């Protein structure tokens, strides 16, 4: 690490703050070169049908492996990339790579790509997505874009209009980490999401029979059904959690129980005995 060991009598708290800022700065410099140095890769985590357990899609999750910092968690470097205005080029790499790699999978299997608010407000975003679909030949119906409620927090960025255009292109749109942001049901009235992804905290609570978590998942599933949206339960790790989710009626499940985020060749391996008839092609409720 680039910690400055140079001595001197410092205030006890000063060096810590200094190291923190210095580490951020050094990491930002490394992040600027990461695309050119091909330090990014995508891992894919299966999203399975709650009914059949069949693979319906994968979520693409970005990984950064740097010689100095090792494997850096996206929870750490995505905010840094946003602050450094690097999320647009990095996000373009993610979109193009995910679309290309999804072409190796059976034609019923979707790929979900996370998109930040800064990307959505980039004026070239839609052109970039269309170009990624054209270059890869991936049908729009096989792409899913994941956004969080935070995109609605900014006034005047035209987020709703961009989301409408995503839907008009035939791309699936999901609302990630539902229930953890400042949810306003007004957004669900304005935007026809394909899927609501129920955050892992509710899934864990429901399996522990926490009445509030149970009530919230039940209500979200009922609401999604009436709105013609699907539901995915995030972060199911145990058999108890999976059983509870199935009982509560979520359509899809994603979590370590069925598979951790994995390298592209491991994702491909899952299709050795793939039965395309075991999964439905359409996400939306009839
Ligand atoms: P997310 O979109 O909610 O992705 C799900 C996260 O939950 C992933 O963490 C995944 O590894 C983790 N997860 C899945 N199943 C389980 C489980 O059963 N138990 C536990 N404990 N965790 C589970 P990951 O890969 O560290 O990504 C963290 C976040 O970073 C993502 O949350 C997403 O917000 C962001 N992110 C990842 N890749 C990208 C990207 O390409 N672009 C953007 N803008 N954000 C990304
Ligand atoms: Mg996500
Ligand atoms: Mg999520
Ligand atoms: Mg989450």
Short mmCIF file of C-alpha atoms and ligand atoms in Angstrom, two decimals:
data_model
loop_
_atom_site.label_atom_id
_atom_site.label_comp_id
_atom_site.label_asym_id
_atom_site.label_seq_id
_atom_site.Cartn_x
_atom_site.Cartn_y
_atom_site.Cartn_z
CA UNK A 1 0.00 0.00 0.00
CA UNK A 2 1.13 3.52 -0.62
CA UNK A 3 0.88 4.49 3.00
CA UNK A 4 3.23 7.37 3.72
CA UNK A 5 5.49 6.18 6.51
CA UNK A 6 7.34 9.51 6.77
CA UNK A 7 7.56 10.46 10.44
CA UNK A 8 6.80 13.61 12.35
CA UNK A 9 4.58 14.41 15.26
CA UNK A 10 1.03 14.25 13.95
CA UNK A 11 -2.26 14.64 15.64
CA UNK A 12 -3.43 11.12 16.42
CA UNK A 13 -6.32 11.31 13.97
CA UNK A 14 -4.56 13.12 11.16
CA UNK A 15 -2.53 10.22 9.70
CA UNK A 16 -5.61 8.02 9.48
CA UNK A 17 -7.57 10.61 7.52
CA UNK A 18 -4.52 11.24 5.39
CA UNK A 19 -4.10 7.54 4.59
CA UNK A 20 -7.78 7.24 3.77
CA UNK A 21 -7.67 10.16 1.33
CA UNK A 22 -4.32 9.02 -0.04
CA UNK A 23 -5.58 5.48 -0.60
CA UNK A 24 -8.60 6.83 -2.41
CA UNK A 25 -6.38 9.01 -4.59
CA UNK A 26 -4.02 6.16 -5.47
CA UNK A 27 -6.95 3.85 -6.13
CA UNK A 28 -8.56 6.45 -8.38
CA UNK A 29 -5.36 6.74 -10.44
CA UNK A 30 -5.29 2.93 -10.77
CA UNK A 31 -8.98 2.92 -11.70
CA UNK A 32 -8.30 5.38 -14.53
CA UNK A 33 -5.93 2.87 -16.12
CA UNK A 34 -7.97 -0.23 -15.31
CA UNK A 35 -9.95 -0.30 -18.58
CA UNK A 36 -6.81 0.03 -20.76
CA UNK A 37 -5.00 -2.54 -18.64
CA UNK A 38 -7.91 -4.99 -18.98
CA UNK A 39 -8.29 -5.37 -15.22
CA UNK A 40 -12.07 -5.71 -15.31
CA UNK A 41 -14.02 -8.92 -15.67
CA UNK A 42 -17.61 -9.95 -15.22
CA UNK A 43 -18.91 -12.66 -12.95
CA UNK A 44 -22.36 -14.09 -13.54
CA UNK A 45 -24.81 -15.14 -10.87
CA UNK A 46 -27.75 -17.37 -11.85
CA UNK A 47 -31.34 -16.19 -11.44
CA UNK A 48 -33.57 -19.25 -11.24
CA UNK A 49 -37.27 -19.92 -11.60
CA UNK A 50 -38.85 -20.36 -8.16
CA UNK A 51 -41.11 -23.08 -9.63
CA UNK A 52 -38.62 -25.22 -11.52
CA UNK A 53 -35.18 -24.12 -10.32
CA UNK A 54 -34.26 -23.68 -14.01
CA UNK A 55 -31.83 -20.92 -14.95
CA UNK A 56 -33.74 -17.95 -16.38
CA UNK A 57 -30.84 -15.58 -16.53
CA UNK A 58 -27.67 -14.27 -15.00
CA UNK A 59 -26.82 -10.99 -13.33
CA UNK A 60 -23.50 -9.58 -14.53
CA UNK A 61 -21.40 -8.41 -11.57
CA UNK A 62 -18.29 -6.36 -12.19
CA UNK A 63 -14.93 -7.41 -10.74
CA UNK A 64 -11.74 -5.35 -10.60
CA UNK A 65 -8.44 -7.19 -10.14
CA UNK A 66 -5.49 -4.84 -9.72
CA UNK A 67 -1.82 -5.80 -9.18
CA UNK A 68 -1.53 -3.45 -6.21
CA UNK A 69 -4.98 -3.70 -4.61
CA UNK A 70 -5.90 -7.27 -5.46
CA UNK A 71 -9.59 -7.98 -6.01
CA UNK A 72 -11.53 -4.84 -5.12
CA UNK A 73 -15.21 -5.12 -4.18
CA UNK A 74 -17.66 -3.22 -6.41
CA UNK A 75 -19.18 -1.81 -3.22
CA UNK A 76 -15.87 0.05 -2.87
CA UNK A 77 -14.87 0.94 -6.42
CA UNK A 78 -18.25 1.71 -8.04
CA UNK A 79 -18.77 4.79 -5.81
CA UNK A 80 -15.18 5.81 -6.58
CA UNK A 81 -15.79 5.37 -10.31
CA UNK A 82 -18.92 7.51 -10.01
CA UNK A 83 -17.05 10.30 -8.20
CA UNK A 84 -14.19 10.18 -10.70
CA UNK A 85 -16.63 10.29 -13.64
CA UNK A 86 -15.35 6.94 -14.85
CA UNK A 87 -18.62 5.06 -14.49
CA UNK A 88 -19.78 5.93 -18.02
CA UNK A 89 -16.83 4.32 -19.88
CA UNK A 90 -16.66 1.44 -17.37
CA UNK A 91 -20.43 0.93 -17.66
CA UNK A 92 -20.13 0.83 -21.45
CA UNK A 93 -17.51 -1.90 -21.17
CA UNK A 94 -19.84 -3.85 -18.84
CA UNK A 95 -22.80 -3.49 -21.21
CA UNK A 96 -20.85 -4.53 -24.33
CA UNK A 97 -19.11 -7.44 -22.59
CA UNK A 98 -22.29 -8.77 -20.97
CA UNK A 99 -24.22 -8.66 -24.27
CA UNK A 100 -21.39 -10.48 -26.07
CA UNK A 101 -20.97 -13.17 -23.42
CA UNK A 102 -24.73 -13.79 -23.19
CA UNK A 103 -24.68 -14.81 -26.86
CA UNK A 104 -22.91 -18.04 -25.75
CA UNK A 105 -25.91 -19.10 -23.66
CA UNK A 106 -29.19 -20.77 -24.69
CA UNK A 107 -31.54 -18.28 -26.33
CA UNK A 108 -34.04 -18.27 -23.43
CA UNK A 109 -31.44 -17.03 -20.94
CA UNK A 110 -31.28 -13.35 -20.09
CA UNK A 111 -28.45 -11.16 -18.87
CA UNK A 112 -29.02 -8.44 -16.27
CA UNK A 113 -26.71 -5.41 -16.19
CA UNK A 114 -26.56 -2.91 -13.31
CA UNK A 115 -26.72 0.72 -14.38
CA UNK A 116 -25.89 3.75 -12.20
CA UNK A 117 -27.79 7.02 -12.13
CA UNK A 118 -24.80 8.78 -13.75
CA UNK A 119 -25.01 6.42 -16.70
CA UNK A 120 -28.75 6.96 -17.16
CA UNK A 121 -28.27 10.72 -17.25
CA UNK A 122 -25.50 10.46 -19.83
CA UNK A 123 -26.97 11.76 -23.14
CA UNK A 124 -25.36 8.90 -25.09
CA UNK A 125 -26.69 6.14 -22.85
CA UNK A 126 -29.50 4.86 -25.10
CA UNK A 127 -27.34 5.01 -28.25
CA UNK A 128 -24.66 3.04 -26.41
CA UNK A 129 -27.15 0.34 -25.38
CA UNK A 130 -28.58 0.05 -28.91
CA UNK A 131 -25.07 -0.17 -30.31
CA UNK A 132 -24.11 -2.89 -27.78
CA UNK A 133 -27.19 -4.90 -28.83
CA UNK A 134 -26.44 -4.44 -32.54
CA UNK A 135 -22.75 -5.30 -32.27
CA UNK A 136 -23.42 -8.43 -30.21
CA UNK A 137 -26.63 -9.40 -32.05
CA UNK A 138 -28.26 -10.01 -28.66
CA UNK A 139 -32.05 -9.54 -28.94
CA UNK A 140 -33.28 -6.69 -26.70
CA UNK A 141 -35.64 -9.16 -24.98
CA UNK A 142 -32.64 -10.99 -23.56
CA UNK A 143 -31.22 -7.89 -21.89
CA UNK A 144 -32.36 -6.67 -18.49
CA UNK A 145 -31.28 -3.33 -17.05
CA UNK A 146 -31.21 -3.02 -13.25
CA UNK A 147 -31.63 0.36 -11.60
CA UNK A 148 -32.15 1.31 -7.96
CA UNK A 149 -34.65 3.73 -6.47
CA UNK A 150 -31.82 6.25 -6.06
CA UNK A 151 -32.18 7.25 -9.73
CA UNK A 152 -35.47 8.94 -8.87
CA UNK A 153 -33.87 11.08 -6.17
CA UNK A 154 -32.43 13.51 -8.69
CA UNK A 155 -34.79 16.10 -10.04
CA UNK A 156 -34.78 17.02 -13.69
CA UNK A 157 -32.45 14.30 -14.96
CA UNK A 158 -35.24 12.86 -17.08
CA UNK A 159 -34.75 9.41 -15.57
CA UNK A 160 -38.38 8.45 -16.19
CA UNK A 161 -38.11 9.31 -19.89
CA UNK A 162 -34.96 7.24 -20.33
CA UNK A 163 -36.62 4.30 -18.54
CA UNK A 164 -39.62 4.59 -20.87
CA UNK A 165 -37.32 4.42 -23.87
CA UNK A 166 -35.54 1.37 -22.45
CA UNK A 167 -38.94 -0.35 -22.18
CA UNK A 168 -39.93 0.82 -25.67
CA UNK A 169 -36.80 -0.88 -27.03
CA UNK A 170 -38.11 -4.18 -25.61
CA UNK A 171 -35.43 -4.35 -22.92
CA UNK A 172 -36.45 -5.73 -19.50
CA UNK A 173 -36.19 -3.26 -16.65
CA UNK A 174 -35.86 -4.19 -13.00
CA UNK A 175 -35.96 -2.24 -9.77
CA UNK A 176 -33.01 -3.45 -7.69
CA UNK A 177 -32.70 -3.61 -3.88
CA UNK A 178 -36.38 -2.76 -3.50
CA UNK A 179 -37.29 -1.62 -0.03
CA UNK A 180 -33.88 -0.30 1.00
CA UNK A 181 -33.98 3.15 -0.61
CA UNK A 182 -36.50 5.90 -0.20
CA UNK A 183 -39.26 3.99 -1.91
CA UNK A 184 -42.08 6.00 -3.32
CA UNK A 185 -44.87 4.08 -4.93
CA UNK A 186 -45.29 6.97 -7.34
CA UNK A 187 -42.35 5.58 -9.34
CA UNK A 188 -44.17 2.29 -9.77
CA UNK A 189 -47.15 4.18 -11.17
CA UNK A 190 -44.98 6.01 -13.71
CA UNK A 191 -42.61 3.28 -14.84
CA UNK A 192 -43.62 -0.18 -16.01
CA UNK A 193 -40.80 -2.23 -14.51
CA UNK A 194 -40.55 -5.85 -15.62
CA UNK A 195 -39.35 -7.05 -12.26
CA UNK A 196 -39.06 -5.88 -8.67
CA UNK A 197 -36.04 -7.33 -6.87
CA UNK A 198 -36.81 -7.74 -3.19
CA UNK A 199 -33.75 -6.98 -1.09
CA UNK A 200 -31.94 -9.73 0.77
CA UNK A 201 -32.73 -8.21 4.17
CA UNK A 202 -36.44 -9.04 3.73
CA UNK A 203 -35.63 -12.54 2.48
CA UNK A 204 -33.54 -13.24 5.57
CA UNK A 205 -36.21 -11.79 7.83
CA UNK A 206 -38.98 -13.82 6.22
CA UNK A 207 -37.11 -17.10 6.74
CA UNK A 208 -36.71 -16.18 10.41
CA UNK A 209 -40.47 -15.57 10.46
CA UNK A 210 -40.08 -11.90 11.29
CA UNK A 211 -43.72 -10.80 10.88
CA UNK A 212 -42.83 -7.45 9.28
CA UNK A 213 -40.58 -9.05 6.63
CA UNK A 214 -43.24 -11.65 5.84
CA UNK A 215 -45.92 -8.98 5.52
CA UNK A 216 -43.75 -6.79 3.31
CA UNK A 217 -42.80 -9.58 0.88
CA UNK A 218 -46.45 -10.69 0.67
CA UNK A 219 -47.51 -7.13 -0.08
CA UNK A 220 -44.78 -6.57 -2.67
CA UNK A 221 -45.64 -9.83 -4.46
CA UNK A 222 -49.35 -8.93 -4.50
CA UNK A 223 -48.64 -5.40 -5.69
CA UNK A 224 -46.25 -6.60 -8.42
CA UNK A 225 -48.84 -9.14 -9.60
CA UNK A 226 -51.53 -6.47 -9.91
CA UNK A 227 -49.13 -4.19 -11.75
CA UNK A 228 -48.12 -6.94 -14.19
CA UNK A 229 -44.60 -7.08 -12.79
CA UNK A 230 -42.54 -10.07 -11.74
CA UNK A 231 -40.60 -10.47 -8.47
CA UNK A 232 -37.12 -11.75 -7.74
CA UNK A 233 -35.96 -12.54 -4.23
CA UNK A 234 -32.32 -11.53 -3.72
CA UNK A 235 -29.69 -13.24 -1.60
CA UNK A 236 -31.27 -16.58 -0.69
CA UNK A 237 -28.54 -18.59 1.03
CA UNK A 238 -30.37 -21.38 2.85
CA UNK A 239 -32.99 -24.00 2.09
CA UNK A 240 -35.29 -22.34 4.64
CA UNK A 241 -35.02 -19.05 2.76
CA UNK A 242 -35.72 -20.72 -0.58
CA UNK A 243 -38.77 -22.57 0.79
CA UNK A 244 -40.16 -19.42 2.35
CA UNK A 245 -39.71 -17.46 -0.88
CA UNK A 246 -41.48 -20.18 -2.86
CA UNK A 247 -44.33 -20.12 -0.36
CA UNK A 248 -44.58 -16.34 -0.58
CA UNK A 249 -44.85 -16.52 -4.37
CA UNK A 250 -41.77 -14.71 -5.71
CA UNK A 251 -41.31 -15.81 -9.31
CA UNK A 252 -37.51 -15.87 -9.37
CA UNK A 253 -34.75 -16.45 -6.86
CA UNK A 254 -31.12 -15.32 -6.87
CA UNK A 255 -28.66 -16.23 -4.13
CA UNK A 256 -25.71 -18.28 -2.98
CA UNK A 257 -28.02 -21.28 -2.43
CA UNK A 258 -28.35 -21.69 -6.21
CA UNK A 259 -25.03 -20.21 -7.22
CA UNK A 260 -22.44 -17.59 -6.40
CA UNK A 261 -21.27 -15.09 -8.99
CA UNK A 262 -19.02 -17.18 -11.27
CA UNK A 263 -16.56 -16.85 -14.13
CA UNK A 264 -18.07 -16.97 -17.66
CA UNK A 265 -16.85 -20.52 -18.40
CA UNK A 266 -18.47 -21.80 -15.18
CA UNK A 267 -21.74 -20.12 -16.17
CA UNK A 268 -21.54 -21.92 -19.52
CA UNK A 269 -20.99 -25.25 -17.74
CA UNK A 270 -24.45 -24.96 -16.16
CA UNK A 271 -25.97 -25.51 -19.61
CA UNK A 272 -24.52 -28.96 -20.23
CA UNK A 273 -27.90 -30.52 -19.43
CA UNK A 274 -30.05 -27.52 -20.11
CA UNK A 275 -33.75 -28.00 -20.78
CA UNK A 276 -35.10 -24.83 -22.40
CA UNK A 277 -38.70 -25.99 -21.85
CA UNK A 278 -38.23 -25.94 -18.10
CA UNK A 279 -38.30 -22.16 -18.02
CA UNK A 280 -40.88 -19.77 -19.31
CA UNK A 281 -39.80 -17.19 -21.87
CA UNK A 282 -41.84 -14.32 -20.59
CA UNK A 283 -41.25 -12.57 -17.30
CA UNK A 284 -44.34 -10.49 -17.13
CA UNK A 285 -47.49 -11.70 -15.48
CA UNK A 286 -50.24 -12.22 -18.07
P1 LIG B 1 -26.62 -5.83 -6.55
O1 LIG B 1 -26.90 -5.35 -7.93
O2 LIG B 1 -27.75 -5.83 -5.59
O3 LIG B 1 -26.01 -7.30 -6.73
C1 LIG B 1 -26.24 -8.34 -5.82
C2 LIG B 1 -25.12 -8.44 -4.83
O4 LIG B 1 -25.47 -9.36 -3.81
C3 LIG B 1 -23.80 -8.95 -5.43
O5 LIG B 1 -22.70 -8.37 -4.72
C4 LIG B 1 -23.90 -10.44 -5.13
O6 LIG B 1 -22.64 -11.09 -5.12
C5 LIG B 1 -24.52 -10.41 -3.76
N1 LIG B 1 -25.23 -11.64 -3.45
C6 LIG B 1 -25.94 -12.43 -4.28
N2 LIG B 1 -26.48 -13.49 -3.65
C7 LIG B 1 -26.09 -13.37 -2.35
C8 LIG B 1 -26.33 -14.19 -1.20
O7 LIG B 1 -27.00 -15.22 -1.21
N3 LIG B 1 -25.78 -13.75 -0.02
C9 LIG B 1 -25.01 -12.60 0.05
N4 LIG B 1 -24.50 -12.27 1.22
N5 LIG B 1 -24.79 -11.82 -1.04
C10 LIG B 1 -25.32 -12.20 -2.22
P2 LIG B 1 -21.45 -7.74 -5.49
O8 LIG B 1 -21.10 -8.55 -6.68
O9 LIG B 1 -20.40 -7.49 -4.45
O10 LIG B 1 -22.00 -6.34 -6.01
C11 LIG B 1 -22.39 -5.33 -5.12
C12 LIG B 1 -23.11 -4.22 -5.81
O11 LIG B 1 -22.22 -3.51 -6.69
C13 LIG B 1 -24.26 -4.67 -6.70
O12 LIG B 1 -25.40 -4.97 -5.91
C14 LIG B 1 -24.43 -3.46 -7.59
O13 LIG B 1 -25.15 -2.47 -6.92
C15 LIG B 1 -22.99 -2.98 -7.73
N6 LIG B 1 -22.47 -3.45 -9.04
C16 LIG B 1 -21.92 -4.65 -9.37
N7 LIG B 1 -21.57 -4.68 -10.68
C17 LIG B 1 -21.93 -3.48 -11.20
C18 LIG B 1 -21.84 -2.88 -12.51
O14 LIG B 1 -21.40 -3.50 -13.50
N8 LIG B 1 -22.30 -1.60 -12.64
C19 LIG B 1 -22.82 -0.90 -11.58
N9 LIG B 1 -23.25 0.35 -11.81
N10 LIG B 1 -22.93 -1.43 -10.35
C20 LIG B 1 -22.49 -2.70 -10.16
MG1 LIG B 2 -28.28 -5.74 -9.28
MG1 LIG B 3 -29.63 -6.14 -5.87
MG1 LIG B 4 -29.14 -6.08 -2.91
#
